[in-house]
Amino acid sequence: MSIRLISYNIRGLGGLAKKKEVQNLIGRQRPTFICIQETKLENIDRNLCLFIWGSNDFDFAFKPSNGRSGGILAIWNKNFLSIRITHVLEYALWLEGEWGLEHNAVSLVTVYAPCDRRSKSALWSDLLNRIDRNREVSICILGDFNAIREISERKGGNEAYNMNEIEEFDNFISDAELIDIPILGRSFTWQRPGGSVMSRLDRFLLSEKWNRTWPSCTQWCLDKGLSDHCPIMLCESSLDWGPKPFRMLNCWREMRGYHDFVIKNWRDIKVQGWGMYVLKEKFKKIKDRLKEWHKNHFQNLEGRIKEEKEKLNSLEVLGESTGYSVEELQARSEISSTIHKLSNLICSIQWQKARSKWLKEGDANSKYFHSCINKRRKDNEILCLDVNGRRVTEVKDIKEEIFDHFSRQFASRGTYAISENLISNYIDDIQNEDLVREFSEEEIRRAVWECDSDKSPGPDGVNFGFVKEFGRK
């Protein structure tokens, strides 16, 4: 079953109307897991959970409220999520188990953070220690954190911002290496009655392992109901936008035969027409041939590394018992060299995709690169559009709305009269001659060589590095 988690601070579940609201929310969204935060949650039984969940295929756990410590109720579909260990913390409920038919090890941490700073600091410290002990598990922390990461996550009110509290929460997320994916639907999850103040207090925080296991997760802020908090939902949403854009990789230059392949194919491509048309068509055709070349040389790098490591391990085990022959020593050296080359290729690809300019190519922090790549992917995704109050979510409809928007922007809007009193600067004859003069080859070459080699001037994906490398040949 796909990922579908809901967190909702309902504040007063005891009322029948709010119980019905949660029941209807579950009926509409069909979550695998729901976490409810409640200020007066003292006694929970299976009958109440059955009424809310609507069917008998569930298990539940709860942390009762205690003074200022709010209560937490978690209900999940037991056919897809198996919880084996439950840790009841002062302000959180830590659940450990397995997800889905693949039995992925997960920790679901439901949080109802306090309001005072000292207690929140203690909660961040406790969670950080527990996360450090569970780095190999997919972790999702969800709930009401009663904290914001930056000033833009709060609007209205006359209270002074406690920058130290904001910094502590932001540092906790960074130190724990959690990913705060963008929220969709609405920007703020809580509003004070009357709407004078609003904040983003509720969120999902994902570990890198969770993000690698389910890379298509998105976070939605749903419409507000009887509570002053909006429900938030984490779900998988893989949209098919069609073929991926072509990208030239810097590591191609390190592959033996790449230069000869490009030069030979470039010369073999015959196009008739004027200069720019010829260049455009040759770029288009060389791109198709490079795609095929990439498949033949760069496909399944991880699997190839695994195969080479198995060969090396078998060879070393044999060498430990019988020693190495000259041929085996040479084979061992060649296998080790191949593993290093393939690993460097993967690192270079990750570095380029991450677009982290402050790191130099060759740094091998693959975990960091994965985080950057996933963050860029999520930040660049368009999962919905608000068009005149109507939410558009289908790929086809989103494409049409974007096309229509820019068509209107670039459409002719008639002519406008220029005021006679308009004062403008004039250029002299020398400047005019310089502007209308034809470009020289040296000017074009200098302009190209001053551009970043990773930049692509057009949508064809051919970057300036390719032009610089083969422009002289």
Short mmCIF file of C-alpha atoms in Angstrom, two decimals:
data_model
loop_
_atom_site.label_atom_id
_atom_site.label_comp_id
_atom_site.label_asym_id
_atom_site.label_seq_id
_atom_site.Cartn_x
_atom_site.Cartn_y
_atom_site.Cartn_z
CA MET A 1 0.00 0.00 0.00
CA SER A 2 1.28 3.48 -0.80
CA ILE A 3 2.34 5.99 1.84
CA ARG A 4 -0.59 7.97 3.27
CA LEU A 5 -0.12 9.45 6.75
CA ILE A 6 -2.26 12.10 8.45
CA SER A 7 -1.53 14.29 11.47
CA TYR A 8 -4.30 16.31 13.06
CA ASN A 9 -4.38 18.42 16.23
CA ILE A 10 -8.10 18.24 16.88
CA ARG A 11 -8.13 19.88 20.36
CA GLY A 12 -11.10 18.30 22.08
CA LEU A 13 -11.82 14.89 20.60
CA GLY A 14 -14.39 14.27 23.32
CA GLY A 15 -17.10 16.12 21.38
CA LEU A 16 -19.21 14.03 19.01
CA ALA A 17 -18.88 16.62 16.22
CA LYS A 18 -15.07 16.37 16.26
CA LYS A 19 -15.17 12.58 16.39
CA LYS A 20 -17.40 12.66 13.31
CA GLU A 21 -14.99 15.08 11.60
CA VAL A 22 -12.04 12.74 12.11
CA GLN A 23 -14.18 9.83 10.96
CA ASN A 24 -15.12 11.69 7.76
CA LEU A 25 -11.48 12.69 7.19
CA ILE A 26 -10.42 9.04 7.37
CA GLY A 27 -13.27 8.06 5.07
CA ARG A 28 -12.21 10.62 2.43
CA GLN A 29 -8.43 10.11 2.54
CA ARG A 30 -8.18 6.41 3.53
CA PRO A 31 -4.86 6.81 5.38
CA THR A 32 -2.59 3.98 6.41
CA PHE A 33 -1.74 5.84 9.61
CA ILE A 34 -3.33 8.74 11.47
CA CYS A 35 -1.98 10.65 14.46
CA ILE A 36 -4.32 12.78 16.55
CA GLN A 37 -3.04 15.30 19.10
CA GLU A 38 -5.49 16.23 21.86
CA THR A 39 -5.20 18.35 25.00
CA LYS A 40 -7.56 16.17 27.07
CA LEU A 41 -6.82 12.63 26.01
CA GLU A 42 -6.95 10.44 29.13
CA ASN A 43 -8.92 7.28 28.34
CA ILE A 44 -8.92 5.59 24.93
CA ASP A 45 -10.48 2.22 24.19
CA ARG A 46 -10.87 0.10 21.08
CA ASN A 47 -14.54 1.01 20.63
CA LEU A 48 -13.67 4.70 20.22
CA CYS A 49 -10.94 3.85 17.70
CA LEU A 50 -13.35 1.54 15.83
CA PHE A 51 -15.90 4.37 15.61
CA ILE A 52 -13.27 6.74 14.21
CA TRP A 53 -11.50 4.28 11.89
CA GLY A 54 -14.66 2.74 10.49
CA SER A 55 -13.49 -0.88 10.15
CA ASN A 56 -11.81 -3.54 12.28
CA ASP A 57 -8.49 -3.76 10.37
CA PHE A 58 -6.56 -1.50 12.77
CA ASP A 59 -4.30 -1.34 15.77
CA PHE A 60 -3.71 1.67 17.96
CA ALA A 61 -1.46 3.16 20.62
CA PHE A 62 -1.86 6.28 22.71
CA LYS A 63 -0.08 8.50 25.17
CA PRO A 64 -2.49 9.91 27.75
CA SER A 65 -2.43 13.61 28.54
CA ASN A 66 -0.76 14.52 31.81
CA GLY A 67 -1.07 18.09 33.03
CA ARG A 68 0.41 20.32 30.34
CA SER A 69 1.57 17.28 28.41
CA GLY A 70 -0.98 16.76 25.63
CA GLY A 71 -2.28 13.34 24.65
CA ILE A 72 -1.51 11.51 21.41
CA LEU A 73 -3.56 8.83 19.66
CA ALA A 74 -2.13 6.82 16.75
CA ILE A 75 -4.27 4.44 14.66
CA TRP A 76 -2.95 2.40 11.71
CA ASN A 77 -3.97 -0.24 9.19
CA LYS A 78 -2.53 -3.46 10.64
CA ASN A 79 -2.57 -5.17 7.21
CA PHE A 80 0.19 -2.86 5.96
CA LEU A 81 1.89 -1.57 9.10
CA SER A 82 3.08 -3.79 11.92
CA ILE A 83 4.15 -1.95 15.11
CA ARG A 84 6.31 -4.09 17.40
CA ILE A 85 7.72 -1.61 19.95
CA THR A 86 6.09 1.46 21.50
CA HIS A 87 8.02 4.06 23.52
CA VAL A 88 5.90 6.59 25.39
CA LEU A 89 7.90 9.80 25.84
CA GLU A 90 6.86 12.91 27.72
CA TYR A 91 5.84 14.80 24.59
CA ALA A 92 5.96 12.13 21.90
CA LEU A 93 5.01 8.58 20.98
CA TRP A 94 7.79 6.57 19.28
CA LEU A 95 6.54 3.56 17.29
CA GLU A 96 8.88 0.97 15.71
CA GLY A 97 7.79 -1.65 13.22
CA GLU A 98 7.69 -2.75 9.58
CA TRP A 99 5.90 -1.27 6.58
CA GLY A 100 4.37 -3.07 3.63
CA LEU A 101 5.04 -6.39 1.97
CA GLU A 102 8.73 -5.48 1.71
CA HIS A 103 8.89 -5.30 5.55
CA ASN A 104 10.78 -1.99 5.52
CA ALA A 105 11.94 -1.12 9.04
CA VAL A 106 10.32 2.18 10.08
CA SER A 107 9.99 4.43 13.10
CA LEU A 108 6.93 6.67 13.22
CA VAL A 109 7.34 9.40 15.82
CA THR A 110 4.22 11.39 16.70
CA VAL A 111 4.92 14.68 18.48
CA TYR A 112 2.81 17.09 20.52
CA ALA A 113 5.40 19.64 21.60
CA PRO A 114 4.90 21.92 24.59
CA CYS A 115 4.79 25.70 24.38
CA ASP A 116 7.61 26.65 26.76
CA ARG A 117 11.09 26.82 25.32
CA ARG A 118 12.90 24.79 27.99
CA SER A 119 10.62 21.77 27.56
CA LYS A 120 10.91 22.01 23.79
CA SER A 121 14.71 22.07 24.01
CA ALA A 122 14.62 18.92 26.13
CA LEU A 123 12.30 17.26 23.56
CA TRP A 124 14.63 18.15 20.64
CA SER A 125 17.60 16.74 22.56
CA ASP A 126 15.78 13.50 23.43
CA LEU A 127 14.60 12.97 19.84
CA LEU A 128 18.07 13.71 18.46
CA ASN A 129 19.65 11.07 20.72
CA ARG A 130 17.10 8.47 19.68
CA ILE A 131 17.51 9.31 15.98
CA ASP A 132 21.29 8.90 16.29
CA ARG A 133 20.71 5.35 17.55
CA ASN A 134 18.38 4.51 14.65
CA ARG A 135 20.18 5.90 11.59
CA GLU A 136 19.61 2.73 9.55
CA VAL A 137 15.83 2.89 9.98
CA SER A 138 13.37 4.94 7.89
CA ILE A 139 12.13 7.62 10.30
CA CYS A 140 9.11 9.91 9.95
CA ILE A 141 8.45 12.50 12.66
CA LEU A 142 5.05 14.12 12.49
CA GLY A 143 2.70 16.21 14.56
CA ASP A 144 2.36 19.61 16.22
CA PHE A 145 5.86 20.95 16.93
CA ASN A 146 4.66 24.28 18.36
CA ALA A 147 7.68 25.87 16.66
CA ILE A 148 8.64 27.49 13.39
CA ARG A 149 11.90 27.31 11.41
CA GLU A 150 11.93 30.87 10.11
CA ILE A 151 10.03 34.14 10.46
CA SER A 152 8.18 33.63 7.16
CA GLU A 153 6.34 30.68 8.76
CA ARG A 154 4.42 33.07 11.00
CA LYS A 155 2.12 35.92 10.03
CA GLY A 156 0.35 38.56 12.13
CA GLY A 157 0.40 39.29 15.84
CA ASN A 158 2.40 41.75 17.91
CA GLU A 159 4.55 39.23 19.76
CA ALA A 160 8.31 39.56 19.40
CA TYR A 161 9.90 36.65 17.61
CA ASN A 162 12.10 34.46 19.79
CA MET A 163 14.98 33.96 17.37
CA ASN A 164 16.80 31.64 19.79
CA GLU A 165 13.80 29.30 19.84
CA ILE A 166 13.58 29.36 16.04
CA GLU A 167 17.30 28.65 15.78
CA GLU A 168 17.07 25.73 18.23
CA PHE A 169 14.31 24.06 16.23
CA ASP A 170 16.13 24.63 12.94
CA ASN A 171 19.37 23.27 14.42
CA PHE A 172 17.54 20.16 15.66
CA ILE A 173 16.30 19.43 12.12
CA SER A 174 19.77 20.01 10.67
CA ASP A 175 21.63 18.00 13.34
CA ALA A 176 19.18 15.11 13.00
CA GLU A 177 19.66 15.25 9.19
CA LEU A 178 15.90 15.39 8.69
CA ILE A 179 14.26 16.60 5.49
CA ASP A 180 11.50 19.19 5.74
CA ILE A 181 9.80 18.79 2.37
CA PRO A 182 7.73 21.70 0.94
CA ILE A 183 4.12 21.94 2.05
CA LEU A 184 1.39 22.15 -0.58
CA GLY A 185 -2.19 23.36 -0.46
CA ARG A 186 -1.87 26.05 2.23
CA SER A 187 1.09 27.83 3.80
CA PHE A 188 -0.02 27.89 7.46
CA THR A 189 -1.37 24.98 9.50
CA TRP A 190 -2.69 26.92 12.52
CA GLN A 191 -4.74 30.07 12.95
CA ARG A 192 -5.72 31.88 16.11
CA PRO A 193 -9.52 32.21 16.43
CA GLY A 194 -10.40 35.32 14.46
CA GLY A 195 -7.47 34.80 12.07
CA SER A 196 -5.24 37.54 13.50
CA VAL A 197 -2.22 35.21 13.80
CA MET A 198 -1.27 32.17 11.71
CA SER A 199 1.75 29.85 11.80
CA ARG A 200 3.10 26.65 10.34
CA LEU A 201 3.27 24.56 13.53
CA ASP A 202 2.48 21.12 12.06
CA ARG A 203 4.75 19.23 9.66
CA PHE A 204 6.33 15.96 8.59
CA LEU A 205 10.11 15.52 8.97
CA LEU A 206 11.71 12.62 7.08
CA SER A 207 15.03 10.87 7.49
CA GLU A 208 17.32 10.39 4.51
CA LYS A 209 16.61 6.64 4.60
CA TRP A 210 12.85 7.28 4.42
CA ASN A 211 13.35 9.70 1.53
CA ARG A 212 15.41 7.16 -0.40
CA THR A 213 12.86 4.39 0.20
CA TRP A 214 9.86 6.56 -0.78
CA PRO A 215 11.29 9.43 -2.85
CA SER A 216 7.92 10.58 -4.21
CA CYS A 217 6.41 11.67 -0.88
CA THR A 218 4.68 15.05 -0.79
CA GLN A 219 3.22 16.99 2.13
CA TRP A 220 -0.24 18.56 1.91
CA CYS A 221 -2.05 20.97 4.19
CA LEU A 222 -5.73 20.02 4.01
CA ASP A 223 -8.72 22.29 4.57
CA LYS A 224 -9.40 23.35 8.15
CA GLY A 225 -12.44 22.03 10.00
CA LEU A 226 -13.61 22.47 13.59
CA SER A 227 -10.09 22.68 15.03
CA ASP A 228 -7.84 25.74 14.84
CA HIS A 229 -5.26 23.42 13.21
CA CYS A 230 -5.43 22.07 9.66
CA PRO A 231 -4.88 18.36 9.10
CA ILE A 232 -1.67 17.62 7.22
CA MET A 233 -1.07 14.58 5.04
CA LEU A 234 2.02 12.82 3.71
CA CYS A 235 1.41 10.74 0.60
CA GLU A 236 3.19 9.29 -2.40
CA SER A 237 2.45 11.15 -5.61
CA SER A 238 4.42 10.04 -8.65
CA LEU A 239 3.35 12.09 -11.66
CA ASP A 240 4.37 11.16 -15.18
CA TRP A 241 5.55 14.35 -16.91
CA GLY A 242 6.85 12.48 -19.93
CA PRO A 243 10.48 12.03 -21.04
CA LYS A 244 13.13 13.52 -18.79
CA PRO A 245 15.23 16.40 -20.16
CA PHE A 246 18.58 15.49 -21.69
CA ARG A 247 21.60 16.28 -19.51
CA MET A 248 25.26 16.19 -20.48
CA LEU A 249 27.45 14.71 -17.76
CA ASN A 250 30.94 15.93 -16.98
CA CYS A 251 32.14 12.40 -16.23
CA TRP A 252 31.68 11.37 -19.86
CA ARG A 253 35.06 12.97 -20.55
CA GLU A 254 36.70 10.39 -18.28
CA MET A 255 35.36 7.44 -20.28
CA ARG A 256 37.79 6.04 -22.82
CA GLY A 257 36.60 6.53 -26.39
CA TYR A 258 34.22 9.42 -25.63
CA HIS A 259 36.14 12.08 -27.60
CA ASP A 260 36.63 9.86 -30.64
CA PHE A 261 32.94 8.89 -30.54
CA VAL A 262 31.75 12.51 -30.53
CA ILE A 263 34.15 13.68 -33.25
CA LYS A 264 33.34 10.75 -35.55
CA ASN A 265 29.56 11.07 -35.14
CA TRP A 266 29.63 14.86 -35.48
CA ARG A 267 31.42 14.55 -38.82
CA ASP A 268 29.09 11.76 -39.95
CA ILE A 269 25.98 13.90 -39.40
CA LYS A 270 25.12 15.64 -42.67
CA VAL A 271 22.64 18.54 -42.61
CA GLN A 272 21.90 21.04 -45.38
CA GLY A 273 20.76 24.61 -44.76
CA TRP A 274 21.86 27.87 -43.25
CA GLY A 275 24.36 27.92 -40.39
CA MET A 276 22.12 28.13 -37.30
CA TYR A 277 19.74 25.51 -38.65
CA VAL A 278 22.66 23.14 -39.34
CA LEU A 279 24.03 23.67 -35.82
CA LYS A 280 20.62 23.10 -34.21
CA GLU A 281 20.00 19.90 -36.15
CA LYS A 282 23.47 18.53 -35.47
CA PHE A 283 23.04 19.19 -31.74
CA LYS A 284 19.71 17.36 -31.90
CA LYS A 285 21.15 14.33 -33.67
CA ILE A 286 24.35 14.11 -31.59
CA LYS A 287 22.17 14.25 -28.49
CA ASP A 288 20.26 11.13 -29.60
CA ARG A 289 23.51 9.27 -30.27
CA LEU A 290 24.94 10.32 -26.90
CA LYS A 291 21.85 8.97 -25.15
CA GLU A 292 22.49 5.57 -26.67
CA TRP A 293 26.21 5.80 -25.85
CA HIS A 294 25.34 6.67 -22.23
CA LYS A 295 23.09 3.60 -21.92
CA ASN A 296 25.86 1.35 -23.16
CA HIS A 297 28.55 2.73 -20.82
CA PHE A 298 26.78 4.09 -17.71
CA GLN A 299 23.79 1.85 -17.15
CA ASN A 300 23.48 0.16 -13.73
CA LEU A 301 26.75 1.48 -12.27
CA GLU A 302 25.79 0.30 -8.78
CA GLY A 303 25.17 -3.22 -10.04
CA ARG A 304 28.47 -3.28 -11.92
CA ILE A 305 30.32 -2.18 -8.77
CA LYS A 306 28.61 -4.95 -6.82
CA GLU A 307 29.68 -7.54 -9.41
CA GLU A 308 33.29 -6.32 -9.36
CA LYS A 309 33.34 -6.40 -5.55
CA GLU A 310 32.11 -9.99 -5.59
CA LYS A 311 34.89 -10.91 -8.03
CA LEU A 312 37.45 -9.17 -5.83
CA ASN A 313 36.16 -10.86 -2.69
CA SER A 314 36.29 -14.32 -4.30
CA LEU A 315 39.82 -13.65 -5.54
CA GLU A 316 41.01 -12.47 -2.14
CA VAL A 317 39.47 -15.46 -0.34
CA LEU A 318 41.28 -17.74 -2.78
CA GLY A 319 44.51 -15.78 -2.28
CA GLU A 320 44.33 -16.15 1.50
CA SER A 321 44.36 -19.94 1.19
CA THR A 322 46.66 -20.59 -1.80
CA GLY A 323 48.43 -17.29 -2.42
CA TYR A 324 48.33 -15.26 -5.63
CA SER A 325 49.76 -16.10 -9.00
CA VAL A 326 51.11 -13.34 -11.23
CA GLU A 327 47.94 -13.42 -13.30
CA GLU A 328 45.73 -13.25 -10.19
CA LEU A 329 47.66 -10.28 -8.82
CA GLN A 330 47.18 -8.47 -12.12
CA ALA A 331 43.47 -9.37 -12.17
CA ARG A 332 43.12 -8.12 -8.57
CA SER A 333 44.72 -4.80 -9.50
CA GLU A 334 42.49 -4.39 -12.55
CA ILE A 335 39.32 -5.17 -10.57
CA SER A 336 40.28 -2.65 -7.84
CA SER A 337 40.97 -0.02 -10.49
CA THR A 338 37.59 -0.69 -12.12
CA ILE A 339 35.77 -0.34 -8.78
CA HIS A 340 37.46 3.02 -8.11
CA LYS A 341 36.66 4.29 -11.62
CA LEU A 342 32.99 3.30 -11.38
CA SER A 343 32.71 4.82 -7.89
CA ASN A 344 34.22 8.08 -9.14
CA LEU A 345 31.72 8.14 -12.01
CA ILE A 346 28.81 7.81 -9.56
CA CYS A 347 30.26 10.52 -7.34
CA SER A 348 30.69 12.88 -10.31
CA ILE A 349 27.09 12.31 -11.47
CA GLN A 350 25.75 12.97 -7.95
CA TRP A 351 27.89 16.08 -7.59
CA GLN A 352 26.57 17.49 -10.87
CA LYS A 353 22.94 16.66 -10.09
CA ALA A 354 23.23 18.20 -6.60
CA ARG A 355 24.50 21.50 -8.11
CA SER A 356 26.29 22.29 -4.88
CA LYS A 357 28.71 24.95 -6.05
CA TRP A 358 30.57 25.32 -2.76
CA LEU A 359 31.80 21.71 -2.96
CA LYS A 360 34.44 20.80 -5.48
CA GLU A 361 33.95 17.84 -7.79
CA GLY A 362 35.51 14.76 -6.27
CA ASP A 363 34.07 15.14 -2.76
CA ALA A 364 32.46 11.80 -2.01
CA ASN A 365 29.73 12.68 0.47
CA SER A 366 27.08 10.68 -1.37
CA LYS A 367 24.58 11.03 1.50
CA TYR A 368 24.79 14.80 1.25
CA PHE A 369 24.44 14.65 -2.54
CA HIS A 370 21.33 12.47 -2.27
CA SER A 371 19.80 15.01 0.11
CA CYS A 372 20.54 17.89 -2.27
CA ILE A 373 19.21 16.00 -5.29
CA ASN A 374 15.98 15.00 -3.53
CA LYS A 375 15.47 18.52 -2.17
CA ARG A 376 15.95 20.06 -5.62
CA ARG A 377 13.56 17.53 -7.13
CA LYS A 378 10.87 18.26 -4.55
CA ASP A 379 11.37 22.04 -4.74
CA ASN A 380 11.05 21.98 -8.53
CA GLU A 381 7.98 19.74 -8.64
CA ILE A 382 4.66 21.31 -9.64
CA LEU A 383 2.07 19.08 -8.03
CA CYS A 384 -0.86 21.49 -8.15
CA LEU A 385 -1.87 24.94 -9.33
CA ASP A 386 -4.42 27.35 -7.92
CA VAL A 387 -6.30 28.75 -10.93
CA ASN A 388 -8.92 31.32 -9.94
CA GLY A 389 -9.68 29.44 -6.73
CA ARG A 390 -9.76 26.05 -8.46
CA ARG A 391 -7.09 23.48 -7.59
CA VAL A 392 -5.56 21.75 -10.62
CA THR A 393 -3.66 18.49 -9.92
CA GLU A 394 -3.69 16.42 -13.14
CA VAL A 395 -0.50 16.61 -15.24
CA LYS A 396 -2.41 17.28 -18.47
CA ASP A 397 -4.40 20.11 -16.89
CA ILE A 398 -1.30 21.64 -15.25
CA LYS A 399 0.53 21.68 -18.60
CA GLU A 400 -2.43 23.33 -20.31
CA GLU A 401 -2.77 26.01 -17.62
CA ILE A 402 0.95 26.84 -17.76
CA PHE A 403 0.84 27.01 -21.56
CA ASP A 404 -2.24 29.27 -21.49
CA HIS A 405 -0.67 31.53 -18.86
CA PHE A 406 2.49 32.21 -20.85
CA SER A 407 0.54 32.45 -24.11
CA ARG A 408 -1.42 35.32 -22.60
CA GLN A 409 1.74 36.92 -21.22
CA PHE A 410 3.47 36.97 -24.60
CA ALA A 411 0.42 37.71 -26.72
CA SER A 412 0.22 41.03 -28.57
CA ARG A 413 -1.53 43.69 -26.51
CA GLY A 414 -1.68 46.47 -29.07
CA THR A 415 0.37 49.67 -29.18
CA TYR A 416 0.77 52.36 -26.58
CA ALA A 417 1.20 56.08 -27.17
CA ILE A 418 4.51 57.57 -26.05
CA SER A 419 4.26 60.77 -24.09
CA GLU A 420 5.71 63.85 -25.79
CA ASN A 421 7.26 64.93 -22.50
CA LEU A 422 9.20 61.69 -22.09
CA ILE A 423 12.86 62.40 -21.38
CA SER A 424 15.22 59.71 -22.66
CA ASN A 425 18.95 59.29 -23.17
CA TYR A 426 20.42 59.13 -26.64
CA ILE A 427 23.38 57.21 -28.00
CA ASP A 428 25.97 58.84 -30.20
CA ASP A 429 26.95 57.73 -33.70
CA ILE A 430 29.92 55.68 -32.53
CA GLN A 431 27.76 53.69 -30.09
CA ASN A 432 25.13 53.22 -32.77
CA GLU A 433 27.68 51.84 -35.22
CA ASP A 434 28.96 49.46 -32.55
CA LEU A 435 25.46 48.16 -31.87
CA VAL A 436 24.56 47.44 -35.49
CA ARG A 437 27.97 46.04 -36.40
CA GLU A 438 28.06 42.28 -37.13
CA PHE A 439 29.42 40.04 -34.40
CA SER A 440 32.93 38.83 -34.92
CA GLU A 441 33.92 35.22 -34.35
CA GLU A 442 36.28 36.35 -31.57
CA GLU A 443 33.45 38.13 -29.73
CA ILE A 444 31.22 35.03 -29.91
CA ARG A 445 34.05 32.77 -28.80
CA ARG A 446 34.89 35.04 -25.86
CA ALA A 447 31.24 35.20 -24.77
CA VAL A 448 30.93 31.41 -24.85
CA TRP A 449 34.21 30.76 -23.05
CA GLU A 450 33.24 33.16 -20.23
CA CYS A 451 30.06 31.16 -19.47
CA ASP A 452 29.89 28.40 -16.86
CA SER A 453 30.60 25.06 -18.57
CA ASP A 454 27.66 23.36 -16.81
CA LYS A 455 25.09 25.85 -18.14
CA SER A 456 22.87 24.97 -21.08
CA PRO A 457 21.91 27.96 -23.26
CA GLY A 458 18.83 26.21 -24.64
CA PRO A 459 16.32 23.45 -23.87
CA ASP A 460 18.30 20.90 -25.96
CA GLY A 461 20.56 20.21 -22.95
CA VAL A 462 23.84 20.81 -24.81
CA ASN A 463 25.99 22.75 -22.34
CA PHE A 464 28.80 25.24 -22.86
CA GLY A 465 31.34 22.65 -21.73
CA PHE A 466 30.55 20.54 -24.82
CA VAL A 467 30.84 23.59 -27.08
CA LYS A 468 34.18 24.60 -25.53
CA GLU A 469 35.57 21.08 -25.73
CA PHE A 470 34.68 20.36 -29.35
CA GLY A 471 34.35 23.89 -30.71
CA ARG A 472 38.01 23.96 -31.68
CA LYS A 473 37.99 20.55 -33.37
#
